[in-house]
Amino acid sequence: MPADSGAAEAAAILRAGGLVALPTETVYGLGANALDAPAVARIFAAKARPSFDPLISHLAEAAELEKLVGTVPAAVAVLAERFWPGPLTLIVDRPSVIPPIVTSGLETMAVRVPDHAATRELIAAAGVPVAAPSANRFGQLSPTRAEHVVAGLGAAVDVVLDGGPTRCGIESTIVDARGDRPVVLRLGALPVESLQEAVGPVLVRPGSSGQPVAPGTLAAHYAPRTRLRLATDVEPSDGGAARRGFLGFRGAPVGDWAAVEVLSSRGDLTEAAARLFDALHRLDGAGVDEILVEPVPEVGVGRAINDRLRRAAATWT
Ligand code: TXA
Ligand code: MG
Protein backbone atom coordinates (compact mmCIF):
# COMPACT_ATOMS: atom_id res chain seq x y z
CA MET A 1 0.00 0.00 0.00
CA PRO A 2 1.38 3.50 -0.76
CA ALA A 3 2.71 4.99 2.50
CA ASP A 4 1.21 8.43 2.02
CA SER A 5 -2.39 7.22 1.69
CA GLY A 6 -2.27 4.23 4.04
CA ALA A 7 -1.95 5.84 7.47
CA ALA A 8 -5.55 5.42 8.67
CA GLU A 9 -5.88 1.80 7.55
CA ALA A 10 -2.44 0.85 8.87
CA ALA A 11 -3.18 2.55 12.20
CA ALA A 12 -6.30 0.42 12.56
CA ILE A 13 -4.23 -2.72 11.87
CA LEU A 14 -1.73 -1.67 14.57
CA ARG A 15 -4.49 -1.03 17.10
CA ALA A 16 -5.97 -4.45 16.31
CA GLY A 17 -2.68 -6.19 17.16
CA GLY A 18 -1.37 -6.54 13.60
CA LEU A 19 2.06 -6.08 12.04
CA VAL A 20 2.77 -3.14 9.71
CA ALA A 21 5.99 -2.81 7.74
CA LEU A 22 6.73 0.90 7.55
CA PRO A 23 9.29 3.14 5.88
CA THR A 24 11.61 5.33 7.93
CA GLU A 25 14.53 7.51 6.83
CA THR A 26 16.94 4.71 7.82
CA VAL A 27 15.56 1.26 6.90
CA TYR A 28 12.07 -0.26 6.81
CA GLY A 29 10.73 -1.29 10.21
CA LEU A 30 8.36 -4.08 11.23
CA GLY A 31 5.95 -2.30 13.54
CA ALA A 32 3.52 -3.38 16.25
CA ASN A 33 1.74 -1.59 19.08
CA ALA A 34 4.45 -1.38 21.77
CA LEU A 35 1.80 -1.52 24.52
CA ASP A 36 0.43 -4.85 23.22
CA ALA A 37 2.64 -7.76 24.32
CA PRO A 38 1.03 -10.42 22.05
CA ALA A 39 1.43 -8.13 19.02
CA VAL A 40 5.09 -7.57 19.90
CA ALA A 41 5.53 -11.34 20.24
CA ARG A 42 4.44 -11.62 16.60
CA ILE A 43 7.38 -9.39 15.59
CA PHE A 44 9.84 -11.80 17.21
CA ALA A 45 8.15 -14.76 15.50
CA ALA A 46 8.01 -13.11 12.05
CA LYS A 47 11.73 -12.22 12.18
CA ALA A 48 12.87 -15.40 13.93
CA ARG A 49 14.49 -12.93 16.29
CA PRO A 50 15.93 -14.22 19.58
CA SER A 51 13.97 -13.00 22.58
CA PHE A 52 17.14 -11.50 24.13
CA ASP A 53 17.36 -8.81 21.43
CA PRO A 54 15.28 -5.75 22.47
CA LEU A 55 13.28 -3.53 20.12
CA ILE A 56 13.28 0.22 19.46
CA SER A 57 10.01 2.04 20.19
CA HIS A 58 9.04 4.80 17.75
CA LEU A 59 7.17 7.99 18.66
CA ALA A 60 5.40 10.51 16.40
CA GLU A 61 7.17 13.47 17.97
CA ALA A 62 9.77 14.43 20.54
CA ALA A 63 7.17 15.88 22.91
CA GLU A 64 5.79 12.35 23.38
CA LEU A 65 8.97 11.23 25.15
CA GLU A 66 8.33 12.96 28.48
CA LYS A 67 4.67 11.91 28.37
CA LEU A 68 5.82 8.31 28.08
CA VAL A 69 8.78 8.15 30.47
CA GLY A 70 8.67 11.34 32.55
CA THR A 71 11.72 13.57 33.00
CA VAL A 72 14.84 12.39 31.18
CA PRO A 73 18.53 13.12 31.91
CA ALA A 74 19.75 16.47 30.53
CA ALA A 75 21.99 15.06 27.78
CA VAL A 76 19.16 12.83 26.55
CA ALA A 77 16.88 15.85 26.31
CA VAL A 78 19.55 17.84 24.46
CA LEU A 79 20.09 15.08 21.91
CA ALA A 80 16.36 14.52 21.39
CA GLU A 81 15.78 18.23 20.91
CA ARG A 82 18.70 18.55 18.49
CA PHE A 83 18.29 15.41 16.35
CA TRP A 84 14.63 14.30 16.43
CA PRO A 85 12.99 13.58 14.12
CA GLY A 86 16.08 11.78 12.83
CA PRO A 87 18.31 8.70 12.80
CA LEU A 88 19.18 8.73 16.50
CA THR A 89 17.95 6.19 19.07
CA LEU A 90 18.22 7.12 22.75
CA ILE A 91 18.24 4.86 25.80
CA VAL A 92 15.88 5.80 28.64
CA ASP A 93 14.35 4.03 31.65
CA ARG A 94 11.50 1.69 30.69
CA PRO A 95 8.13 2.95 31.93
CA SER A 96 5.78 0.32 33.34
CA VAL A 97 3.29 0.75 30.45
CA ILE A 98 5.88 -0.76 28.10
CA PRO A 99 5.72 -4.56 28.53
CA PRO A 100 9.07 -6.26 29.23
CA ILE A 101 8.91 -8.25 25.96
CA VAL A 102 9.68 -4.99 24.09
CA THR A 103 12.96 -4.52 25.96
CA SER A 104 13.81 -8.22 26.35
CA GLY A 105 13.41 -7.78 30.07
CA LEU A 106 15.81 -4.83 30.33
CA GLU A 107 14.85 -1.97 32.66
CA THR A 108 15.90 0.43 29.89
CA MET A 109 14.21 1.06 26.56
CA ALA A 110 15.41 2.34 23.19
CA VAL A 111 13.31 5.08 21.61
CA ARG A 112 13.38 7.36 18.59
CA VAL A 113 11.29 9.66 16.38
CA PRO A 114 11.80 8.68 12.75
CA ASP A 115 12.13 11.43 10.15
CA HIS A 116 9.45 10.19 7.78
CA ALA A 117 6.20 12.16 7.41
CA ALA A 118 3.91 9.25 6.49
CA THR A 119 5.20 7.04 9.29
CA ARG A 120 4.91 9.81 11.89
CA GLU A 121 1.35 10.35 10.71
CA LEU A 122 0.72 6.62 11.12
CA ILE A 123 2.15 6.56 14.67
CA ALA A 124 0.11 9.64 15.61
CA ALA A 125 -3.05 8.06 14.15
CA ALA A 126 -2.43 4.82 16.06
CA GLY A 127 -1.95 6.87 19.24
CA VAL A 128 0.56 4.40 20.72
CA PRO A 129 4.34 3.96 20.63
CA VAL A 130 5.29 1.59 17.81
CA ALA A 131 7.90 -1.08 18.49
CA ALA A 132 9.80 -1.75 15.26
CA PRO A 133 13.00 -3.61 14.50
CA SER A 134 14.33 -3.61 10.94
CA ALA A 135 11.89 -5.52 8.72
CA ASN A 136 14.16 -8.40 7.80
CA ARG A 137 14.71 -11.90 9.11
CA PHE A 138 17.16 -11.90 12.02
CA GLY A 139 20.80 -11.55 10.97
CA GLN A 140 20.06 -10.92 7.29
CA LEU A 141 20.42 -7.83 5.13
CA SER A 142 18.39 -4.81 6.24
CA PRO A 143 15.52 -3.67 3.95
CA THR A 144 15.77 -0.27 2.27
CA ARG A 145 12.87 -0.83 -0.15
CA ALA A 146 9.36 -2.25 0.26
CA GLU A 147 10.33 -5.02 -2.20
CA HIS A 148 13.07 -6.17 0.21
CA VAL A 149 10.46 -6.52 2.96
CA VAL A 150 8.06 -8.49 0.78
CA ALA A 151 10.85 -10.80 -0.41
CA GLY A 152 12.17 -11.39 3.12
CA LEU A 153 9.05 -11.52 5.31
CA GLY A 154 6.16 -11.87 2.86
CA ALA A 155 3.07 -13.38 4.44
CA ALA A 156 4.24 -12.78 8.01
CA VAL A 157 3.31 -9.09 7.63
CA ASP A 158 -0.28 -7.77 7.52
CA VAL A 159 0.56 -4.76 5.33
CA VAL A 160 3.69 -3.19 3.83
CA LEU A 161 3.62 0.59 3.45
CA ASP A 162 5.68 1.52 0.41
CA GLY A 163 7.51 4.82 0.83
CA GLY A 164 10.11 4.16 -1.87
CA PRO A 165 13.82 3.71 -1.14
CA THR A 166 14.85 4.99 2.30
CA ARG A 167 16.88 8.20 2.43
CA CYS A 168 19.74 7.22 4.78
CA GLY A 169 19.92 3.50 3.99
CA ILE A 170 21.56 2.52 7.26
CA GLU A 171 20.11 2.10 10.76
CA SER A 172 19.94 4.77 13.43
CA THR A 173 22.86 5.54 15.74
CA ILE A 174 22.11 4.24 19.26
CA VAL A 175 23.33 6.38 22.16
CA ASP A 176 23.11 5.90 25.91
CA ALA A 177 23.37 9.46 27.24
CA ARG A 178 22.18 8.75 30.77
CA GLY A 179 25.66 8.79 32.32
CA ASP A 180 28.51 11.30 32.59
CA ARG A 181 29.62 10.81 29.02
CA PRO A 182 27.33 9.63 26.19
CA VAL A 183 28.17 6.17 24.87
CA VAL A 184 27.51 5.13 21.27
CA LEU A 185 26.18 1.56 21.41
CA ARG A 186 25.67 1.18 17.66
CA LEU A 187 27.25 3.25 14.89
CA GLY A 188 24.60 4.44 12.46
CA ALA A 189 23.29 7.07 10.11
CA LEU A 190 23.93 9.98 12.48
CA PRO A 191 27.73 10.46 12.47
CA VAL A 192 29.68 10.48 15.74
CA GLU A 193 31.04 13.87 14.70
CA SER A 194 27.51 15.34 14.76
CA LEU A 195 26.88 13.96 18.26
CA GLN A 196 30.13 15.48 19.49
CA GLU A 197 29.21 18.90 18.12
CA ALA A 198 26.02 18.76 20.18
CA VAL A 199 27.20 17.26 23.48
CA GLY A 200 31.01 17.18 23.46
CA PRO A 201 33.12 14.02 23.65
CA VAL A 202 31.37 10.66 23.39
CA LEU A 203 32.63 7.11 23.85
CA VAL A 204 32.18 4.70 20.96
CA ARG A 205 31.58 1.21 22.24
CA PRO A 206 29.61 -0.77 19.71
CA GLY A 207 28.95 -4.26 21.03
CA SER A 208 30.76 -7.27 19.72
CA SER A 209 29.95 -10.94 20.00
CA GLY A 210 30.09 -12.56 23.40
CA GLN A 211 29.28 -9.57 25.57
CA PRO A 212 27.26 -7.21 23.40
CA VAL A 213 26.53 -3.86 25.02
CA ALA A 214 23.41 -3.49 22.90
CA PRO A 215 22.26 -7.11 22.93
CA GLY A 216 21.55 -7.12 19.19
CA THR A 217 24.87 -5.72 18.01
CA LEU A 218 26.36 -9.13 17.42
CA ALA A 219 29.64 -9.52 15.54
CA ALA A 220 27.94 -11.51 12.79
CA HIS A 221 24.92 -9.67 11.39
CA TYR A 222 23.59 -7.89 8.29
CA ALA A 223 24.69 -10.84 6.14
CA PRO A 224 23.72 -11.80 2.60
CA ARG A 225 23.16 -15.49 1.81
CA THR A 226 26.19 -15.38 -0.48
CA ARG A 227 29.64 -15.72 1.08
CA LEU A 228 31.06 -12.23 1.66
CA ARG A 229 34.61 -11.17 2.43
CA LEU A 230 36.43 -7.88 2.86
CA ALA A 231 38.53 -7.21 -0.25
CA THR A 232 41.37 -6.17 2.06
CA ASP A 233 41.50 -9.73 3.46
CA VAL A 234 41.77 -11.45 0.06
CA GLU A 235 44.51 -11.90 -2.51
CA PRO A 236 43.25 -10.85 -5.97
CA SER A 237 44.15 -14.31 -7.28
CA ASP A 238 42.13 -16.12 -4.59
CA GLY A 239 39.06 -16.48 -6.78
CA GLY A 240 40.11 -19.46 -8.88
CA ALA A 241 37.20 -20.45 -11.09
CA ALA A 242 34.63 -18.84 -8.78
CA ARG A 243 32.18 -16.27 -10.10
CA ARG A 244 32.78 -13.25 -7.92
CA GLY A 245 30.91 -10.03 -7.30
CA PHE A 246 32.55 -6.80 -6.15
CA LEU A 247 31.13 -4.00 -4.00
CA GLY A 248 33.30 -0.93 -4.39
CA PHE A 249 33.19 2.57 -2.94
CA ARG A 250 34.11 4.74 -5.98
CA GLY A 251 34.82 2.00 -8.52
CA ALA A 252 36.09 -1.54 -8.92
CA PRO A 253 39.61 -2.82 -9.58
CA VAL A 254 40.21 -4.46 -12.94
CA GLY A 255 39.22 -8.08 -12.57
CA ASP A 256 37.01 -10.82 -13.85
CA TRP A 257 33.90 -9.79 -11.90
CA ALA A 258 30.57 -11.45 -12.63
CA ALA A 259 28.77 -8.47 -11.05
CA VAL A 260 29.92 -5.06 -9.82
CA GLU A 261 28.17 -2.49 -7.63
CA VAL A 262 29.65 0.95 -6.95
CA LEU A 263 28.40 2.84 -3.89
CA SER A 264 29.31 6.38 -4.96
CA SER A 265 31.47 7.18 -7.97
CA ARG A 266 31.83 10.76 -6.64
CA GLY A 267 33.04 9.47 -3.28
CA ASP A 268 30.07 10.73 -1.23
CA LEU A 269 29.63 8.68 1.95
CA THR A 270 25.99 9.73 2.45
CA GLU A 271 25.16 8.45 -1.02
CA ALA A 272 27.17 5.29 -0.30
CA ALA A 273 25.17 4.61 2.88
CA ALA A 274 21.88 5.11 1.06
CA ARG A 275 22.91 2.53 -1.54
CA LEU A 276 24.68 0.00 0.69
CA PHE A 277 21.97 -2.55 1.47
CA ASP A 278 20.28 -2.19 -1.93
CA ALA A 279 23.61 -2.98 -3.63
CA LEU A 280 24.16 -5.97 -1.31
CA HIS A 281 20.63 -7.26 -2.03
CA ARG A 282 21.38 -7.07 -5.78
CA LEU A 283 24.76 -8.79 -5.46
CA ASP A 284 23.13 -11.46 -3.30
CA GLY A 285 20.66 -12.10 -6.12
CA ALA A 286 23.28 -12.09 -8.88
CA GLY A 287 24.13 -15.78 -8.62
CA VAL A 288 27.77 -15.28 -7.67
CA ASP A 289 29.77 -17.65 -5.45
CA GLU A 290 31.33 -14.89 -3.40
CA ILE A 291 31.04 -11.15 -2.84
CA LEU A 292 34.14 -9.06 -2.15
CA VAL A 293 33.52 -5.73 -0.45
CA GLU A 294 35.84 -2.76 -0.20
CA PRO A 295 35.80 -0.75 3.06
CA VAL A 296 35.09 2.99 2.71
CA PRO A 297 36.94 5.88 4.41
CA GLU A 298 36.57 5.57 8.21
CA VAL A 299 35.00 9.01 8.75
CA GLY A 300 31.44 10.29 9.30
CA VAL A 301 28.81 7.76 8.25
CA GLY A 302 31.68 5.76 6.69
CA ARG A 303 32.34 4.31 10.15
CA ALA A 304 28.82 2.86 10.23
CA ILE A 305 29.15 1.51 6.68
CA ASN A 306 32.41 -0.26 7.58
CA ASP A 307 30.81 -1.58 10.78
CA ARG A 308 28.03 -3.20 8.70
CA LEU A 309 30.53 -4.62 6.18
CA ARG A 310 32.70 -6.14 8.93
CA ARG A 311 29.69 -7.74 10.60
CA ALA A 312 28.48 -9.13 7.28
CA ALA A 313 31.93 -10.59 6.63
CA ALA A 314 32.15 -12.01 10.17
CA THR A 315 29.25 -14.31 9.37
CA TRP A 316 31.46 -16.02 6.81
CA THR A 317 34.71 -16.32 8.74
O1 TXA B 1 17.07 2.79 12.20
C1 TXA B 1 16.71 1.97 13.03
O2 TXA B 1 17.09 2.00 14.21
C2 TXA B 1 15.70 0.89 12.56
C3 TXA B 1 14.40 1.59 12.20
C4 TXA B 1 13.31 0.62 11.84
O3 TXA B 1 14.02 2.44 13.24
N1 TXA B 1 15.52 -0.09 13.57
C5 TXA B 1 16.47 -1.01 13.90
O4 TXA B 1 16.05 -1.96 14.80
O5 TXA B 1 17.58 -1.01 13.43
P1 TXA B 1 16.83 -3.33 15.11
O6 TXA B 1 15.89 -4.10 15.95
O7 TXA B 1 17.28 -3.94 13.86
O8 TXA B 1 18.02 -2.89 16.00
C6 TXA B 1 17.76 -2.40 17.29
C7 TXA B 1 19.00 -2.41 18.13
C8 TXA B 1 19.45 -3.79 18.53
O9 TXA B 1 20.86 -3.89 18.35
C9 TXA B 1 19.09 -3.84 20.01
O10 TXA B 1 19.92 -4.70 20.73
C10 TXA B 1 19.27 -2.39 20.43
O11 TXA B 1 18.72 -1.69 19.33
N2 TXA B 1 18.52 -2.06 21.63
C11 TXA B 1 17.19 -2.04 21.78
N3 TXA B 1 16.85 -1.74 23.07
C12 TXA B 1 18.00 -1.54 23.73
C13 TXA B 1 18.33 -1.19 25.08
N4 TXA B 1 17.39 -1.00 26.00
N5 TXA B 1 19.64 -1.07 25.40
C14 TXA B 1 20.59 -1.27 24.46
N6 TXA B 1 20.35 -1.59 23.18
C15 TXA B 1 19.07 -1.74 22.82
MG1 MG C 1 18.21 -5.03 12.39
Short mmCIF file of N, CA and C in Angstrom, two decimals, residues 152-257:
data_model
loop_
_atom_site.label_atom_id
_atom_site.label_comp_id
_atom_site.label_asym_id
_atom_site.label_seq_id
_atom_site.Cartn_x
_atom_site.Cartn_y
_atom_site.Cartn_z
N GLY A 152 11.59 -10.77 1.92
CA GLY A 152 12.17 -11.39 3.12
C GLY A 152 11.13 -11.89 4.11
N LEU A 153 10.02 -11.18 4.27
CA LEU A 153 9.05 -11.52 5.31
C LEU A 153 7.69 -11.94 4.76
N GLY A 154 7.36 -11.45 3.56
CA GLY A 154 6.16 -11.87 2.86
C GLY A 154 4.93 -11.98 3.74
N ALA A 155 4.38 -13.16 3.82
CA ALA A 155 3.07 -13.38 4.44
C ALA A 155 3.05 -13.14 5.95
N ALA A 156 4.22 -13.00 6.56
CA ALA A 156 4.24 -12.78 8.01
C ALA A 156 3.78 -11.37 8.39
N VAL A 157 3.65 -10.48 7.39
CA VAL A 157 3.31 -9.09 7.63
C VAL A 157 1.88 -8.83 7.16
N ASP A 158 1.10 -8.04 7.92
CA ASP A 158 -0.28 -7.77 7.52
C ASP A 158 -0.35 -6.75 6.39
N VAL A 159 0.52 -5.73 6.43
CA VAL A 159 0.56 -4.76 5.33
C VAL A 159 1.97 -4.18 5.25
N VAL A 160 2.41 -3.87 4.04
CA VAL A 160 3.69 -3.19 3.83
C VAL A 160 3.37 -1.81 3.27
N LEU A 161 3.77 -0.77 3.97
CA LEU A 161 3.62 0.59 3.45
C LEU A 161 4.84 0.90 2.59
N ASP A 162 4.58 1.26 1.34
CA ASP A 162 5.68 1.52 0.41
C ASP A 162 5.96 3.02 0.35
N GLY A 163 7.10 3.42 0.88
CA GLY A 163 7.51 4.82 0.83
C GLY A 163 8.70 5.02 -0.08
N GLY A 164 8.94 4.05 -0.97
CA GLY A 164 10.11 4.16 -1.87
C GLY A 164 11.39 3.84 -1.13
N PRO A 165 12.54 4.01 -1.80
CA PRO A 165 13.82 3.71 -1.14
C PRO A 165 14.07 4.66 0.03
N THR A 166 14.63 4.15 1.12
CA THR A 166 14.85 4.99 2.30
C THR A 166 16.01 5.96 2.06
N ARG A 167 15.93 7.12 2.71
CA ARG A 167 16.88 8.20 2.43
C ARG A 167 18.29 7.90 2.96
N CYS A 168 18.41 7.44 4.19
CA CYS A 168 19.74 7.22 4.78
C CYS A 168 20.31 5.85 4.40
N GLY A 169 19.48 4.82 4.44
CA GLY A 169 19.92 3.50 3.99
C GLY A 169 20.63 2.68 5.04
N ILE A 170 20.85 3.24 6.20
CA ILE A 170 21.56 2.52 7.26
C ILE A 170 20.86 2.85 8.58
N GLU A 171 20.90 1.94 9.55
CA GLU A 171 20.11 2.10 10.76
C GLU A 171 20.53 3.31 11.60
N SER A 172 19.66 3.64 12.55
CA SER A 172 19.94 4.77 13.43
C SER A 172 21.17 4.51 14.31
N THR A 173 21.78 5.59 14.75
CA THR A 173 22.86 5.54 15.74
C THR A 173 22.20 5.39 17.11
N ILE A 174 22.69 4.44 17.92
CA ILE A 174 22.11 4.24 19.26
C ILE A 174 23.05 4.82 20.31
N VAL A 175 22.51 5.69 21.16
CA VAL A 175 23.33 6.38 22.16
C VAL A 175 22.70 6.24 23.54
N ASP A 176 23.52 5.87 24.51
CA ASP A 176 23.11 5.90 25.91
C ASP A 176 23.72 7.15 26.53
N ALA A 177 22.88 8.18 26.72
CA ALA A 177 23.37 9.46 27.24
C ALA A 177 22.89 9.68 28.67
N ARG A 178 22.68 8.60 29.40
CA ARG A 178 22.18 8.75 30.77
C ARG A 178 23.31 9.01 31.76
N GLY A 179 24.55 8.67 31.38
CA GLY A 179 25.66 8.79 32.32
C GLY A 179 26.46 10.07 32.12
N ASP A 180 27.68 10.10 32.67
CA ASP A 180 28.51 11.30 32.59
C ASP A 180 28.89 11.63 31.16
N ARG A 181 29.21 10.58 30.40
CA ARG A 181 29.62 10.81 29.02
C ARG A 181 28.79 9.90 28.12
N PRO A 182 28.16 10.46 27.06
CA PRO A 182 27.33 9.63 26.19
C PRO A 182 28.14 8.49 25.55
N VAL A 183 27.51 7.34 25.43
CA VAL A 183 28.17 6.17 24.87
C VAL A 183 27.40 5.74 23.61
N VAL A 184 28.12 5.63 22.50
CA VAL A 184 27.51 5.13 21.27
C VAL A 184 27.50 3.61 21.33
N LEU A 185 26.30 3.02 21.33
CA LEU A 185 26.18 1.56 21.41
C LEU A 185 26.15 0.92 20.03
N ARG A 186 25.65 1.67 19.05
CA ARG A 186 25.67 1.18 17.66
C ARG A 186 25.96 2.36 16.75
N LEU A 187 26.99 2.23 15.91
CA LEU A 187 27.25 3.25 14.89
C LEU A 187 26.10 3.23 13.90
N GLY A 188 25.73 4.40 13.38
CA GLY A 188 24.60 4.44 12.46
C GLY A 188 24.60 5.70 11.62
N ALA A 189 23.40 6.02 11.12
CA ALA A 189 23.29 7.07 10.11
C ALA A 189 23.65 8.46 10.63
N LEU A 190 23.50 8.69 11.93
CA LEU A 190 23.93 9.98 12.48
C LEU A 190 25.41 9.86 12.88
N PRO A 191 26.29 10.62 12.21
CA PRO A 191 27.73 10.46 12.47
C PRO A 191 28.11 10.84 13.90
N VAL A 192 29.13 10.18 14.41
CA VAL A 192 29.68 10.48 15.74
C VAL A 192 30.08 11.95 15.82
N GLU A 193 30.61 12.47 14.72
CA GLU A 193 31.04 13.87 14.70
C GLU A 193 29.87 14.82 15.02
N SER A 194 28.68 14.49 14.51
CA SER A 194 27.51 15.34 14.76
C SER A 194 27.10 15.29 16.23
N LEU A 195 27.20 14.10 16.83
CA LEU A 195 26.88 13.96 18.26
C LEU A 195 27.84 14.82 19.08
N GLN A 196 29.12 14.76 18.71
CA GLN A 196 30.13 15.48 19.49
C GLN A 196 29.95 16.99 19.40
N GLU A 197 29.51 17.47 18.24
CA GLU A 197 29.21 18.90 18.12
C GLU A 197 28.13 19.31 19.10
N ALA A 198 27.17 18.41 19.34
CA ALA A 198 26.02 18.76 20.18
C ALA A 198 26.30 18.59 21.67
N VAL A 199 27.04 17.55 22.05
CA VAL A 199 27.20 17.26 23.48
C VAL A 199 28.64 17.03 23.93
N GLY A 200 29.62 17.37 23.07
CA GLY A 200 31.01 17.18 23.46
C GLY A 200 31.42 15.73 23.28
N PRO A 201 32.55 15.34 23.90
CA PRO A 201 33.12 14.02 23.65
C PRO A 201 32.16 12.88 23.96
N VAL A 202 32.17 11.86 23.13
CA VAL A 202 31.37 10.66 23.39
C VAL A 202 32.30 9.45 23.31
N LEU A 203 31.90 8.37 23.97
CA LEU A 203 32.63 7.11 23.85
C LEU A 203 31.95 6.28 22.76
N VAL A 204 32.76 5.59 21.97
CA VAL A 204 32.18 4.70 20.96
C VAL A 204 32.47 3.28 21.40
N ARG A 205 31.39 2.57 21.74
CA ARG A 205 31.58 1.21 22.24
C ARG A 205 30.55 0.28 21.65
N PRO A 206 30.58 0.15 20.31
CA PRO A 206 29.61 -0.77 19.71
C PRO A 206 29.87 -2.18 20.23
N GLY A 207 28.81 -2.92 20.49
CA GLY A 207 28.95 -4.26 21.03
C GLY A 207 29.65 -5.18 20.05
N SER A 208 30.22 -6.24 20.59
CA SER A 208 30.76 -7.27 19.72
C SER A 208 30.23 -8.59 20.25
N SER A 209 30.53 -9.66 19.59
CA SER A 209 29.95 -10.94 20.00
C SER A 209 30.42 -11.30 21.40
N GLY A 210 29.72 -12.19 22.05
CA GLY A 210 30.09 -12.56 23.40
C GLY A 210 29.39 -11.68 24.41
N GLN A 211 29.85 -10.46 24.58
CA GLN A 211 29.28 -9.57 25.57
C GLN A 211 28.76 -8.31 24.91
N PRO A 212 27.74 -8.42 24.08
CA PRO A 212 27.26 -7.21 23.40
C PRO A 212 26.71 -6.19 24.38
N VAL A 213 27.05 -4.93 24.16
CA VAL A 213 26.53 -3.86 25.02
C VAL A 213 25.08 -3.62 24.67
N ALA A 214 24.78 -3.42 23.37
CA ALA A 214 23.41 -3.49 22.90
C ALA A 214 23.22 -4.94 22.51
N PRO A 215 22.30 -5.66 23.13
CA PRO A 215 22.26 -7.11 22.93
C PRO A 215 22.20 -7.54 21.47
N GLY A 216 21.67 -6.69 20.59
CA GLY A 216 21.55 -7.12 19.19
C GLY A 216 22.75 -6.81 18.34
N THR A 217 23.74 -6.11 18.86
CA THR A 217 24.87 -5.72 18.01
C THR A 217 25.91 -6.83 17.98
N LEU A 218 25.50 -7.97 17.47
CA LEU A 218 26.36 -9.13 17.42
C LEU A 218 27.42 -8.97 16.34
N ALA A 219 28.55 -9.66 16.51
CA ALA A 219 29.64 -9.52 15.54
C ALA A 219 29.18 -9.94 14.15
N ALA A 220 28.39 -11.03 14.09
CA ALA A 220 27.94 -11.51 12.79
C ALA A 220 26.49 -11.09 12.58
N HIS A 221 26.25 -10.25 11.58
CA HIS A 221 24.92 -9.67 11.39
C HIS A 221 24.90 -9.03 10.01
N TYR A 222 23.71 -8.63 9.55
CA TYR A 222 23.59 -7.89 8.29
C TYR A 222 24.13 -8.69 7.11
N ALA A 223 23.97 -10.00 7.11
CA ALA A 223 24.69 -10.84 6.14
C ALA A 223 23.82 -11.24 4.95
N PRO A 224 24.40 -11.20 3.75
CA PRO A 224 23.72 -11.80 2.60
C PRO A 224 23.81 -13.33 2.69
N ARG A 225 23.05 -14.03 1.83
CA ARG A 225 23.16 -15.49 1.81
C ARG A 225 24.45 -15.93 1.15
N THR A 226 24.95 -15.08 0.24
CA THR A 226 26.19 -15.38 -0.48
C THR A 226 27.39 -15.10 0.42
N ARG A 227 28.41 -15.94 0.32
CA ARG A 227 29.64 -15.72 1.08
C ARG A 227 30.19 -14.32 0.79
N LEU A 228 30.59 -13.61 1.82
CA LEU A 228 31.06 -12.23 1.66
C LEU A 228 32.37 -12.05 2.41
N ARG A 229 33.34 -11.44 1.76
CA ARG A 229 34.61 -11.17 2.43
C ARG A 229 35.06 -9.74 2.16
N LEU A 230 35.84 -9.19 3.08
CA LEU A 230 36.43 -7.88 2.86
C LEU A 230 37.53 -8.02 1.82
N ALA A 231 37.53 -7.14 0.83
CA ALA A 231 38.53 -7.21 -0.25
C ALA A 231 39.94 -7.09 0.33
N THR A 232 40.06 -6.37 1.44
CA THR A 232 41.37 -6.17 2.06
C THR A 232 41.92 -7.47 2.66
N ASP A 233 41.05 -8.46 2.87
CA ASP A 233 41.50 -9.73 3.46
C ASP A 233 41.82 -10.79 2.40
N VAL A 234 41.73 -10.44 1.12
CA VAL A 234 41.77 -11.45 0.06
C VAL A 234 42.84 -11.10 -0.96
N GLU A 235 43.58 -12.10 -1.39
CA GLU A 235 44.51 -11.90 -2.51
C GLU A 235 43.68 -11.84 -3.80
N PRO A 236 44.04 -10.95 -4.74
CA PRO A 236 43.25 -10.85 -5.97
C PRO A 236 43.14 -12.18 -6.71
N SER A 237 44.15 -13.04 -6.56
CA SER A 237 44.15 -14.31 -7.28
C SER A 237 43.36 -15.41 -6.57
N ASP A 238 42.81 -15.10 -5.39
CA ASP A 238 42.13 -16.12 -4.59
C ASP A 238 40.89 -16.74 -5.24
N GLY A 239 40.36 -16.08 -6.24
CA GLY A 239 39.06 -16.48 -6.78
C GLY A 239 39.04 -17.83 -7.45
N GLY A 240 40.13 -18.22 -8.10
CA GLY A 240 40.11 -19.46 -8.88
C GLY A 240 39.05 -19.38 -9.96
N ALA A 241 38.23 -20.42 -10.06
CA ALA A 241 37.20 -20.45 -11.09
C ALA A 241 35.89 -19.83 -10.61
N ALA A 242 35.89 -19.32 -9.35
CA ALA A 242 34.63 -18.84 -8.78
C ALA A 242 34.12 -17.60 -9.52
N ARG A 243 32.80 -17.50 -9.60
CA ARG A 243 32.18 -16.27 -10.10
C ARG A 243 32.10 -15.31 -8.92
N ARG A 244 32.74 -14.16 -9.07
CA ARG A 244 32.78 -13.25 -7.92
C ARG A 244 32.13 -11.91 -8.22
N GLY A 245 31.47 -11.37 -7.22
CA GLY A 245 30.91 -10.03 -7.30
C GLY A 245 31.76 -9.07 -6.49
N PHE A 246 31.75 -7.79 -6.86
CA PHE A 246 32.55 -6.80 -6.15
C PHE A 246 31.67 -5.62 -5.76
N LEU A 247 31.79 -5.21 -4.48
CA LEU A 247 31.13 -4.00 -4.00
C LEU A 247 32.20 -2.98 -3.72
N GLY A 248 32.26 -1.93 -4.55
CA GLY A 248 33.30 -0.93 -4.39
C GLY A 248 32.75 0.39 -3.90
N PHE A 249 33.62 1.24 -3.38
CA PHE A 249 33.19 2.57 -2.94
C PHE A 249 33.06 3.48 -4.17
N ARG A 250 34.18 3.82 -4.84
CA ARG A 250 34.11 4.74 -5.98
C ARG A 250 34.21 4.02 -7.31
N GLY A 251 34.64 2.75 -7.29
CA GLY A 251 34.82 2.00 -8.52
C GLY A 251 35.24 0.59 -8.17
N ALA A 252 35.65 -0.17 -9.17
CA ALA A 252 36.09 -1.54 -8.92
C ALA A 252 37.45 -1.75 -9.59
N PRO A 253 38.33 -2.52 -8.94
CA PRO A 253 39.61 -2.82 -9.58
C PRO A 253 39.39 -3.68 -10.82
N VAL A 254 40.32 -3.60 -11.76
CA VAL A 254 40.21 -4.46 -12.94
C VAL A 254 40.20 -5.90 -12.47
N GLY A 255 39.30 -6.68 -13.00
CA GLY A 255 39.22 -8.08 -12.57
C GLY A 255 38.09 -8.75 -13.33
N ASP A 256 37.99 -10.04 -13.11
CA ASP A 256 37.01 -10.82 -13.85
C ASP A 256 35.73 -10.93 -13.01
N TRP A 257 35.07 -9.80 -12.78
CA TRP A 257 33.90 -9.79 -11.90
C TRP A 257 32.64 -10.21 -12.66
#
